[in-house]
PDB file of C-alpha atoms in Angstrom:
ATOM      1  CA  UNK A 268     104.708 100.193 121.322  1.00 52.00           C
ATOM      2  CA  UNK A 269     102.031 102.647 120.411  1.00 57.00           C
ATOM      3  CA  UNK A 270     100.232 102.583 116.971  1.00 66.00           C
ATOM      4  CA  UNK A 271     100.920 106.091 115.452  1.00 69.00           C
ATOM      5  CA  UNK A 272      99.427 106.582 111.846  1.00 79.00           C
ATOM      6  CA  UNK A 273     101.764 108.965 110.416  1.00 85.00           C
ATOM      7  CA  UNK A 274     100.579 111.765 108.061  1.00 88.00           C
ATOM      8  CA  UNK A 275     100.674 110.117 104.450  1.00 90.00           C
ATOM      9  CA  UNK A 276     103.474 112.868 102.366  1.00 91.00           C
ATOM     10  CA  UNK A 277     105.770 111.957 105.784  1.00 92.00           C
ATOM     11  CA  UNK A 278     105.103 108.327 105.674  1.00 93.00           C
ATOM     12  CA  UNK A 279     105.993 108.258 101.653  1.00 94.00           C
ATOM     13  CA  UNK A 280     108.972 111.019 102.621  1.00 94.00           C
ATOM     14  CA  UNK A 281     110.072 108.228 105.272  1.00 94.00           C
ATOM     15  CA  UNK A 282     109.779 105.393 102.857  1.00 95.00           C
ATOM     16  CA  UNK A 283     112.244 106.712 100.389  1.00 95.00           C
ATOM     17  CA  UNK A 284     114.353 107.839 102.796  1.00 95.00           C
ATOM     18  CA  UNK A 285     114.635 104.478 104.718  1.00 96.00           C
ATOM     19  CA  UNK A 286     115.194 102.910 101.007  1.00 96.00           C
ATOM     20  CA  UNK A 287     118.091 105.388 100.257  1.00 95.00           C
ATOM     21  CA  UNK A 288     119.422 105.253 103.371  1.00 95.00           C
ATOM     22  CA  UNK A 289     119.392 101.522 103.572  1.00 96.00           C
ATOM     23  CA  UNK A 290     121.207 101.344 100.176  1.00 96.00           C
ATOM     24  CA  UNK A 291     124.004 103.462 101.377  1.00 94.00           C
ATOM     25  CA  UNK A 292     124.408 100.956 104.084  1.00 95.00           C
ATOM     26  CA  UNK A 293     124.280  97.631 101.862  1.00 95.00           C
ATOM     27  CA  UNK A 294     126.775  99.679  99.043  1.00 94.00           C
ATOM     28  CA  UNK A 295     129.020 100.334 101.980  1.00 93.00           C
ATOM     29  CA  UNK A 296     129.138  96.819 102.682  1.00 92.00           C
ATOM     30  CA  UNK A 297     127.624  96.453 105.572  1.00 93.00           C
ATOM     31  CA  UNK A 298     124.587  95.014 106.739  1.00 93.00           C
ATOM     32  CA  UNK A 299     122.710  96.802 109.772  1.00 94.00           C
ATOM     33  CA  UNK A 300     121.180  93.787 111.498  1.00 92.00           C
ATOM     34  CA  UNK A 301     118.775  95.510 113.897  1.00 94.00           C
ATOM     35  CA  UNK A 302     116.365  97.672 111.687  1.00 95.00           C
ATOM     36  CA  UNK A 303     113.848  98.651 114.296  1.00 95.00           C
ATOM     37  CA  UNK A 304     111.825 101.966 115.096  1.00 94.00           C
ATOM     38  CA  UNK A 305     113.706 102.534 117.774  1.00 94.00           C
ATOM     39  CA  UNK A 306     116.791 103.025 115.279  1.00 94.00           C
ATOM     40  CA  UNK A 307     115.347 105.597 113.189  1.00 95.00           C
ATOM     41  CA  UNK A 308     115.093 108.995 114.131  1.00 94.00           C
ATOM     42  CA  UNK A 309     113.433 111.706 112.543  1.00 93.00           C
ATOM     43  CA  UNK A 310     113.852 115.389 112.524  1.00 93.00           C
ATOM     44  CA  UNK A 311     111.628 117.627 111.692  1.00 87.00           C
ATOM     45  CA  UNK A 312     113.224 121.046 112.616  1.00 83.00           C
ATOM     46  CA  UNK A 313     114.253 121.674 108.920  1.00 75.00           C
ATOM     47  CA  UNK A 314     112.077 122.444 106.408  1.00 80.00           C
ATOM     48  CA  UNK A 315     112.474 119.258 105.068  1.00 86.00           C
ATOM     49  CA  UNK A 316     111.894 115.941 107.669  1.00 91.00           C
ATOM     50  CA  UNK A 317     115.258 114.171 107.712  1.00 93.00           C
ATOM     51  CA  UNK A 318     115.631 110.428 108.736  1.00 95.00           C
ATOM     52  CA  UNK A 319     118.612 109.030 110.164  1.00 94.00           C
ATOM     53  CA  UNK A 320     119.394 105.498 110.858  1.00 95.00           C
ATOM     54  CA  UNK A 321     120.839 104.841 114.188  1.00 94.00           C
ATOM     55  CA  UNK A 322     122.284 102.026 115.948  1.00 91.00           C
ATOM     56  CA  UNK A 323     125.132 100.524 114.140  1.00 90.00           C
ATOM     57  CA  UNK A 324     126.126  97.776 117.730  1.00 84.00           C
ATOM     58  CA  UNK A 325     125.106  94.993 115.567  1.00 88.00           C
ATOM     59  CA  UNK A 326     126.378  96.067 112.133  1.00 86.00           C
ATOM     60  CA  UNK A 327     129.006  94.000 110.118  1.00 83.00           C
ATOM     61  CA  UNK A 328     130.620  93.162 107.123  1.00 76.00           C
ATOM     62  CA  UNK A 329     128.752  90.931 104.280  1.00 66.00           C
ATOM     63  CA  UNK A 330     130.650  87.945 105.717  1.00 53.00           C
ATOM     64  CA  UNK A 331     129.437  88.461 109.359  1.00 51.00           C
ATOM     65  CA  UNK A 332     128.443  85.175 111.253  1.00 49.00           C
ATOM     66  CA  UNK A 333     124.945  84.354 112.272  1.00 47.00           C
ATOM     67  CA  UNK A 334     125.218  84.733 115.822  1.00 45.00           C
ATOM     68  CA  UNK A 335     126.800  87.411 118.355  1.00 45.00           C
ATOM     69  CA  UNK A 336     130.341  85.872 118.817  1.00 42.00           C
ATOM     70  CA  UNK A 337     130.608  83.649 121.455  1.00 41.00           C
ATOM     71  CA  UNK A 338     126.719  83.907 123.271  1.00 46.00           C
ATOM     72  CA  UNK A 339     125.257  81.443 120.356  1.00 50.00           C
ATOM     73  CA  UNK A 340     122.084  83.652 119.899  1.00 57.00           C
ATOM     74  CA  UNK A 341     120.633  85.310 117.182  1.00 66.00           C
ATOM     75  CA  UNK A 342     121.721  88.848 116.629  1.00 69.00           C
ATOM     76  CA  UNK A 343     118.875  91.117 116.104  1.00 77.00           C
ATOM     77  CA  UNK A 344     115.582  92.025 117.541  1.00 87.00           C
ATOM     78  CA  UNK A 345     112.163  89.846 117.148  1.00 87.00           C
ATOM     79  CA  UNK A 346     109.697  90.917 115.230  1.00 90.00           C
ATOM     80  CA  UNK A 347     112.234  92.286 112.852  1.00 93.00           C
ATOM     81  CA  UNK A 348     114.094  89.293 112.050  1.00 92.00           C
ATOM     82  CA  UNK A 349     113.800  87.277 108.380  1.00 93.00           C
ATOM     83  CA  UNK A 350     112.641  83.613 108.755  1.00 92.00           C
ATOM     84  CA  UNK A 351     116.145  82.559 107.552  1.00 91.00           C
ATOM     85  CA  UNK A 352     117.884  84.047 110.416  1.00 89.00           C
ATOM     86  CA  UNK A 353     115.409  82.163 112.893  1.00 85.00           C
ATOM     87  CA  UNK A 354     116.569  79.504 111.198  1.00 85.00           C
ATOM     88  CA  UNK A 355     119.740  79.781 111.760  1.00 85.00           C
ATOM     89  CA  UNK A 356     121.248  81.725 108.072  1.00 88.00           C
ATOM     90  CA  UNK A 357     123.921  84.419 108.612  1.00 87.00           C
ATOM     91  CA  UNK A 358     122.284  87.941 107.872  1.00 90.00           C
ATOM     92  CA  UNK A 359     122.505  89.187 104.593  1.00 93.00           C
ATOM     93  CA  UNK A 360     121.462  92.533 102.923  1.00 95.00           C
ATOM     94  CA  UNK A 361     118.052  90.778 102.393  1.00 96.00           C
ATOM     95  CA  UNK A 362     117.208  90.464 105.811  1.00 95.00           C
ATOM     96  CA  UNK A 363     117.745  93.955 106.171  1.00 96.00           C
ATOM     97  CA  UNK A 364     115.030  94.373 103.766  1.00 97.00           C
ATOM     98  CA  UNK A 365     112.671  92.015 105.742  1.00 97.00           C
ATOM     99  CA  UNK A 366     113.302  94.227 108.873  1.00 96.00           C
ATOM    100  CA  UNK A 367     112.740  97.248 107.063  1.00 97.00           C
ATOM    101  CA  UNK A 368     109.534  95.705 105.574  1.00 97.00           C
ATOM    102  CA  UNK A 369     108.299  95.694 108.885  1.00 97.00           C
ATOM    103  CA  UNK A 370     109.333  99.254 109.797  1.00 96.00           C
ATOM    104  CA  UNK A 371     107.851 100.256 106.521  1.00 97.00           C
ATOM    105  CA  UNK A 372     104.529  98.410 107.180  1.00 97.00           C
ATOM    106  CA  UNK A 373     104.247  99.930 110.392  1.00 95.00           C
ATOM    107  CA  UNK A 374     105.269 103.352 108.658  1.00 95.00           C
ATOM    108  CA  UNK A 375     102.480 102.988 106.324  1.00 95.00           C
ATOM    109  CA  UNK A 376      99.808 101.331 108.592  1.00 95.00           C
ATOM    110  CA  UNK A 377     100.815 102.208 112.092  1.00 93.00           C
ATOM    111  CA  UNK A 378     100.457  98.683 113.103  1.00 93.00           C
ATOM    112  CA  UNK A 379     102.681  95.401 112.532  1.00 93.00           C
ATOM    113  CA  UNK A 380     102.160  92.739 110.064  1.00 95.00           C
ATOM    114  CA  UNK A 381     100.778  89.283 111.533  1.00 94.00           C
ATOM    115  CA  UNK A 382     102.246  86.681 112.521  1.00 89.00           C
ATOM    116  CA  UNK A 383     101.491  83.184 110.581  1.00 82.00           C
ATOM    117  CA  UNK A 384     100.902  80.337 113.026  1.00 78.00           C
ATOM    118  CA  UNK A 385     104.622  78.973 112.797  1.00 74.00           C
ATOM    119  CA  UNK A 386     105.882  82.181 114.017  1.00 69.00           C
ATOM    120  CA  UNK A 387     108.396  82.116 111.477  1.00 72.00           C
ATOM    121  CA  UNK A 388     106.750  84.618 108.664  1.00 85.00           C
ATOM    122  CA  UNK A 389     105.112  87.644 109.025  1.00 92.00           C
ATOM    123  CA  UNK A 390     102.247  88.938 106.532  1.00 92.00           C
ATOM    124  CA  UNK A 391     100.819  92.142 106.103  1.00 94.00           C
ATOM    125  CA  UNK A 392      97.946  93.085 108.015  1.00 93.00           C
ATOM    126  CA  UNK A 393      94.345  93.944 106.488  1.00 93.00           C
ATOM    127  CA  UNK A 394      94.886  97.791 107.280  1.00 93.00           C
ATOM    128  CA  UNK A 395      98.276  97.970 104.467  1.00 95.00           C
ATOM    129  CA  UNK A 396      95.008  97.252 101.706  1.00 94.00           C
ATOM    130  CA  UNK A 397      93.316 100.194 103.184  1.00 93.00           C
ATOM    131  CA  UNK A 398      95.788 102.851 103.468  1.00 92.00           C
ATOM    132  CA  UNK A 399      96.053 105.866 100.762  1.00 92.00           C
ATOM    133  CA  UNK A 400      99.375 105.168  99.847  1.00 93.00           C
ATOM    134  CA  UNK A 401     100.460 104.517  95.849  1.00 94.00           C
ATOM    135  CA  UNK A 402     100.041 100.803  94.872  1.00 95.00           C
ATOM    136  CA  UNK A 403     103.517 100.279  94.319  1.00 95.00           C
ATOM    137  CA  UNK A 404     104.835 101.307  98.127  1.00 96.00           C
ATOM    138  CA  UNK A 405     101.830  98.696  98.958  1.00 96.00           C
ATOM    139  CA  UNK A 406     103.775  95.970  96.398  1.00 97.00           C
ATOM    140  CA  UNK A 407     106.945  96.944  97.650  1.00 97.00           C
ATOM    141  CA  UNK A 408     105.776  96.677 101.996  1.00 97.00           C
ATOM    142  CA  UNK A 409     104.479  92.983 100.777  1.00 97.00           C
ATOM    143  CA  UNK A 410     107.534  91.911  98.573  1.00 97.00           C
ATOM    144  CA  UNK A 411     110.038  93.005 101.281  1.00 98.00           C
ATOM    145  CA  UNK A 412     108.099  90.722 103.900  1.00 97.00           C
ATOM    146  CA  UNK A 413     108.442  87.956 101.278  1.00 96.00           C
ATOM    147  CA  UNK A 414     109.953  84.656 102.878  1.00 94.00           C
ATOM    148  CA  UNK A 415     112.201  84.037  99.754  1.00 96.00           C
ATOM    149  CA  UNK A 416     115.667  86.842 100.202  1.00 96.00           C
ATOM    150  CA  UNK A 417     115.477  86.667  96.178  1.00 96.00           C
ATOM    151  CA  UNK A 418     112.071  87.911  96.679  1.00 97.00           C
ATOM    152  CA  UNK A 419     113.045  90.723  98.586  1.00 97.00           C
ATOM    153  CA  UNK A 420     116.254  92.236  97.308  1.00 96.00           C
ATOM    154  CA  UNK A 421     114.593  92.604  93.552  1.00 97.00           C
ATOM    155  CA  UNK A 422     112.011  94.506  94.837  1.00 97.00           C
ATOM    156  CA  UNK A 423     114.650  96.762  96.843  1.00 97.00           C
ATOM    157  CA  UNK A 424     116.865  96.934  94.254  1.00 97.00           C
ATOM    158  CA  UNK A 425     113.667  97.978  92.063  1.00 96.00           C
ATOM    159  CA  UNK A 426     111.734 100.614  94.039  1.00 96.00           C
ATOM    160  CA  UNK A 427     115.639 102.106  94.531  1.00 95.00           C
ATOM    161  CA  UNK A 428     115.603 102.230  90.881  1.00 94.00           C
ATOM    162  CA  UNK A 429     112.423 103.926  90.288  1.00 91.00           C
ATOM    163  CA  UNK A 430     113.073 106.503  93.514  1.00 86.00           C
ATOM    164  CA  UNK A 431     116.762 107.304  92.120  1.00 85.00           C
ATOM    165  CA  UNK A 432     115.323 107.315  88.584  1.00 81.00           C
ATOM    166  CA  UNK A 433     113.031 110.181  89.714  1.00 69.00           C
ATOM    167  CA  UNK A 434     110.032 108.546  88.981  1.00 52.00           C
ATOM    168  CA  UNK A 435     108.453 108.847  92.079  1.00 48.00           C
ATOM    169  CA  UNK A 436     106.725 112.448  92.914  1.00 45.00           C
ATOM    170  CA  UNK A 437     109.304 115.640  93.361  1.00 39.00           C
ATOM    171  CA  UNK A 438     111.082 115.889  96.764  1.00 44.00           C
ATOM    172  CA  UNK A 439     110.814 118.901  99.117  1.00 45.00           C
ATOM    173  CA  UNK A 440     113.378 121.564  98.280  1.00 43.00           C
ATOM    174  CA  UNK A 441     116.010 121.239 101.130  1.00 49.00           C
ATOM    175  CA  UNK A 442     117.086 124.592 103.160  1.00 46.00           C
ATOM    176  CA  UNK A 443     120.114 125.479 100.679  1.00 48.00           C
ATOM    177  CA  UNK A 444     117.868 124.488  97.509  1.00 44.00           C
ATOM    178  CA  UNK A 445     115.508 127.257  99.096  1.00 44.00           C
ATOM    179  CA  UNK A 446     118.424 129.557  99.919  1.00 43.00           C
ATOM    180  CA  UNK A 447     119.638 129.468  96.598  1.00 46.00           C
ATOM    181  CA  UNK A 448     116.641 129.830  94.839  1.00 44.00           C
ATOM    182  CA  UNK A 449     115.407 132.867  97.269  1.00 43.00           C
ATOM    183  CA  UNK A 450     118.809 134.335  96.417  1.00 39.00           C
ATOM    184  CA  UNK A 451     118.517 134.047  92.620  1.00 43.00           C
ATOM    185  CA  UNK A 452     114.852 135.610  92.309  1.00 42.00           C
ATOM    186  CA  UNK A 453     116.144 138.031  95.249  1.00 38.00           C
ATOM    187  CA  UNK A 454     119.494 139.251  92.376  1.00 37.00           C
ATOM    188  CA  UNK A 455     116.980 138.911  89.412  1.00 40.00           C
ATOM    189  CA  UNK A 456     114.509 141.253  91.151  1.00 33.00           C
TER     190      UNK A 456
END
């Protein structure tokens, strides 16, 4: 894979829309299992960039097993996968969040964390201290690539908060918000 370095107001539109997105997953109860950039596409032909998550072959209930059924391997792809599935843990929302650490990382960076000697954690690479981003997405990258699940789902469940909350700088007006709002000076006019 090529290292792209995305434009920093799309890789901050990206990160809240992989959070939210993510989220709607997890409260459907379901976790994803192969968070990759290859499962994420992004549309720009709006005026707003849209992100989709893609991909759903590996997706299951809460109470899915560890493995694909049958072929005793781990579901998922590497790279993305949390230390406790390597080690053998059924997937869990919090793995999710490990994966989409990575994603996010890369997002942020346009590289991938490094690998610790073991080959079982991944940290974040020099580059996520350098990039122009707010502090807190910088936090968040780092907490999600935590190697304790705890770890990770508080910060998720946190920078969902503060996102949600409306804490985080205004959103782009979507197409109708722009419609209606052209309409309404357009009548008062």
């Amino acid at each position: 894979q090529k290292n792209v370095l995305l434009p920093r107001d799309e890789s901050l539109e990206i990160f809240r829309q992989m959070i939210a997105g993510i989220a709607a997953i997890h409260d459907a109860g379901i976790v994803h299992r192969d968070i990759k950039p290859t499962n994420v596409m992004l549309d720009r032909s709006v005026l707003r960039l849209s992100v989709s998550i893609m991909d759903f072959g590996l997706a299951r209930q809460y109470e899915s097993d560890a493995t694909l059924p049958g072929m005793g391997i781990i579901a998922g792809t590497p790279g993305y996968l949390a230390p406790e599935l390597v080690r053998g843990n059924r997937p869990s929302r919090a793995s999710d969040v490990f994966a989409l650490g990575v994603l996010l990382h890369q997002v942020l960076t346009g590289k991938r964390p490094v690998e610790s000697l073991d080959g079982l954690n991944l940290q974040p690479a020099p580059s996520l201290d350098t990039t122009t981003v707010p502090e807190l997405y910088k936090r968040t990258v780092c907490e999600f690539l935590s190697d304790d699940p705890v770890v990770r789902c508080r910060a998720f469940e946190q920078f969902r908060s503060t996102i949600e909350g409306g804490r985080q700088s205004p959103r782009a007006w979507t197409r109708r918000q722009m419609l209606a709002a052209s309409g309404a000076a357009f009548c008062a006019v």
